[in-house]
Coordinates of C-alpha atoms in Angstrom, one line a residue:
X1 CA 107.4 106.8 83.8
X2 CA 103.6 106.3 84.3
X3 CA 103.4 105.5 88.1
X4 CA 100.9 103.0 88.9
X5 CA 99.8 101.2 91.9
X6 CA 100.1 97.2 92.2
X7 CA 96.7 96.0 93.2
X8 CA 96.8 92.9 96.2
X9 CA 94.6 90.6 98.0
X10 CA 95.8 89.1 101.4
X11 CA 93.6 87.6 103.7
X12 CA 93.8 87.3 107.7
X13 CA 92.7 83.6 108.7
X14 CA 92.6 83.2 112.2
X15 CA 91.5 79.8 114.4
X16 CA 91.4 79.2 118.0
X17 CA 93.7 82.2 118.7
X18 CA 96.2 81.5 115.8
X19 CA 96.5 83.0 112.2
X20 CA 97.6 81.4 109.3
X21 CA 100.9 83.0 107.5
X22 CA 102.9 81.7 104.5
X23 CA 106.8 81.6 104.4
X24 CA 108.0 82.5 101.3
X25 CA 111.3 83.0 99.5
X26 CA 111.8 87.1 99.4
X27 CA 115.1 88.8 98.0
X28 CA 117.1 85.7 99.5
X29 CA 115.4 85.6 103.1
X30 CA 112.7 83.8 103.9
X31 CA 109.7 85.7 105.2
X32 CA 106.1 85.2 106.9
X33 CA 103.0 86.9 104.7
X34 CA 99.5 86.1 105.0
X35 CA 98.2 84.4 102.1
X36 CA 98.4 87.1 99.8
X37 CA 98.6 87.9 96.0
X38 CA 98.3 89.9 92.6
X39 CA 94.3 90.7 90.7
X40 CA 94.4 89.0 88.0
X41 CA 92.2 90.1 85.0
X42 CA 88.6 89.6 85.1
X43 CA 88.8 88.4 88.5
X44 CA 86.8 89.8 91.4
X45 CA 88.5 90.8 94.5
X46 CA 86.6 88.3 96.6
X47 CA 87.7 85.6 93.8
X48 CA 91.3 86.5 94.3
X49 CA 91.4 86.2 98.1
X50 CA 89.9 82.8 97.7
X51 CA 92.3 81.6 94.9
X52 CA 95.0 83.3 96.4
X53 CA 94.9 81.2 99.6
X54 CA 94.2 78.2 98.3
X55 CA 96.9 78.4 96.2
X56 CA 99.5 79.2 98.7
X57 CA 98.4 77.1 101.4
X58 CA 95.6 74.6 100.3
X59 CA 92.9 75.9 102.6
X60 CA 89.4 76.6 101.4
X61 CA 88.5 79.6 103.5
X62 CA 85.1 81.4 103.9
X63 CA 85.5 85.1 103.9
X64 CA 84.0 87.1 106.8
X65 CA 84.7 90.8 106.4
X66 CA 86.4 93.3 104.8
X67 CA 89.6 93.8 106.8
X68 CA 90.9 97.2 105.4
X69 CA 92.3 98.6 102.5
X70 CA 96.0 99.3 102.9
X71 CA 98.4 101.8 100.9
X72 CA 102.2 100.5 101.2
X73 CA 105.2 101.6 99.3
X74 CA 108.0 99.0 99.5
X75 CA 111.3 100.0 100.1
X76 CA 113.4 98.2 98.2
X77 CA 111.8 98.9 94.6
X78 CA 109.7 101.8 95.1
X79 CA 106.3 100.3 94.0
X80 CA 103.5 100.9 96.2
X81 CA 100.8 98.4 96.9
X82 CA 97.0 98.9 97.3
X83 CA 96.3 95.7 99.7
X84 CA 92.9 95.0 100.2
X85 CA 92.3 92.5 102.8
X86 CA 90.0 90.1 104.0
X87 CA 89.4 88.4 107.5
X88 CA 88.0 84.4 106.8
X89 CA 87.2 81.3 108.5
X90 CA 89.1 78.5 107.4
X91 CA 86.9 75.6 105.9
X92 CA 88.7 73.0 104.8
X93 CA 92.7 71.8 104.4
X94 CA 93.9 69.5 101.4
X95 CA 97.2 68.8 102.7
X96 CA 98.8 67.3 99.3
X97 CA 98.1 70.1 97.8
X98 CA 101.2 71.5 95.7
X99 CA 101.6 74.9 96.7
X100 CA 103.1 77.4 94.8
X101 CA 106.3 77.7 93.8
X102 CA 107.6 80.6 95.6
X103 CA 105.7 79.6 98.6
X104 CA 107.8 77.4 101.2
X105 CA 105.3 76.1 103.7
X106 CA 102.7 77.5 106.0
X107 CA 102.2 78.2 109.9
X108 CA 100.2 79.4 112.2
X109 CA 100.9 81.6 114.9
X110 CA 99.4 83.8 117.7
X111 CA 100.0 87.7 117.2
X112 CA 102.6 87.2 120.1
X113 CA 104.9 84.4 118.5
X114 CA 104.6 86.8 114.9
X115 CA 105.2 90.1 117.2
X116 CA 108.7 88.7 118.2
X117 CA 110.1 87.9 114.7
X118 CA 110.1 91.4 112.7
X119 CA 113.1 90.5 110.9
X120 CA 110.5 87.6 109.2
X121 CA 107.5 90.0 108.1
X122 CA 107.3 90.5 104.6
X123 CA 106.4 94.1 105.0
X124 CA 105.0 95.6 108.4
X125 CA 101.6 95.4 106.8
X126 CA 101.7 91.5 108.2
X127 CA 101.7 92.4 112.2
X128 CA 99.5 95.6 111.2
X129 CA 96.6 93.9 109.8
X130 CA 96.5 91.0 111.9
X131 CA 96.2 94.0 115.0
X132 CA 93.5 95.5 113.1
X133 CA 91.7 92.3 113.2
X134 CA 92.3 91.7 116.4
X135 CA 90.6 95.3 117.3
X136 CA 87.2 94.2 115.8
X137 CA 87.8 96.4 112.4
X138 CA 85.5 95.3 109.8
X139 CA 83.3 96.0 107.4
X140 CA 80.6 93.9 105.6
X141 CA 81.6 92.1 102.6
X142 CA 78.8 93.8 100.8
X143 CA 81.4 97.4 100.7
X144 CA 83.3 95.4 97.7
X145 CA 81.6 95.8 94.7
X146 CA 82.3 93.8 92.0

């Protein structure tokens, strides 16, 4: 077996003190993500952020920074994830949207209300990132090369 990392997007969208966080259907639980997803060929990684969270929660976003670049191996199937996340301003909501199919709704919530429900996050990556945001870590936009 060739082992091969999963390349992902996810991007930390945060207004007035509250972030943005999808819950989706996981392994029969539902669970709290940022707006997060898959490369998909010929697709840029600022594209993907973009498309991503439009797609799972109808917000146009502008991004702002390069968040971090995250290793994570998930526990249930082995497969480890290279997350490379953005921090973005949200521009502009289309609330009739469809959003997709695995994604149940959205909500937004400050670091403390997402700190108390652990048994929600979709990995610990959710809580982590938004902390590293909160810490001022960035880096320009211009470190992703396309």
């Amino acid at each position: 077996m060739v082992w091969q990392p999963h390349i992902t997007v996810a991007t930390v969208i945060e207004d007035d003190g509250r972030f943005l966080f999808v819950e989706e259907l996981k392994a029969g639980r539902m669970v709290l993500n940022q707006p997060a997803g898959h490369l998909e060929a010929d697709e840029t990684l600022r594209e993907a952020a973009l498309r991503e969270t439009l797609e799972e929660t109808g917000w146009e976003v502008e991004l702002n920074g390069l968040l971090g670049i995250y290793l994570y191996t998930a526990p249930s199937n082995g497969v480890t994830y290279q997350r490379v996340c953005f921090s973005a301003r949200p521009v502009r909501h289309d609330p009739d949207r469809k959003l997709d199919t695995d994604i149940n709704g959205i909500t937004w919530l400050t670091r403390d209300e997402l700190a108390t429900q652990p048994e929600r996050w979709r990995s610990e990556l959710v809580l982590r990132c938004v902390d590293d945001y909160l810490a001022g870590i960035s880096g320009p936009l211009a470190l992703v090369r396309d």
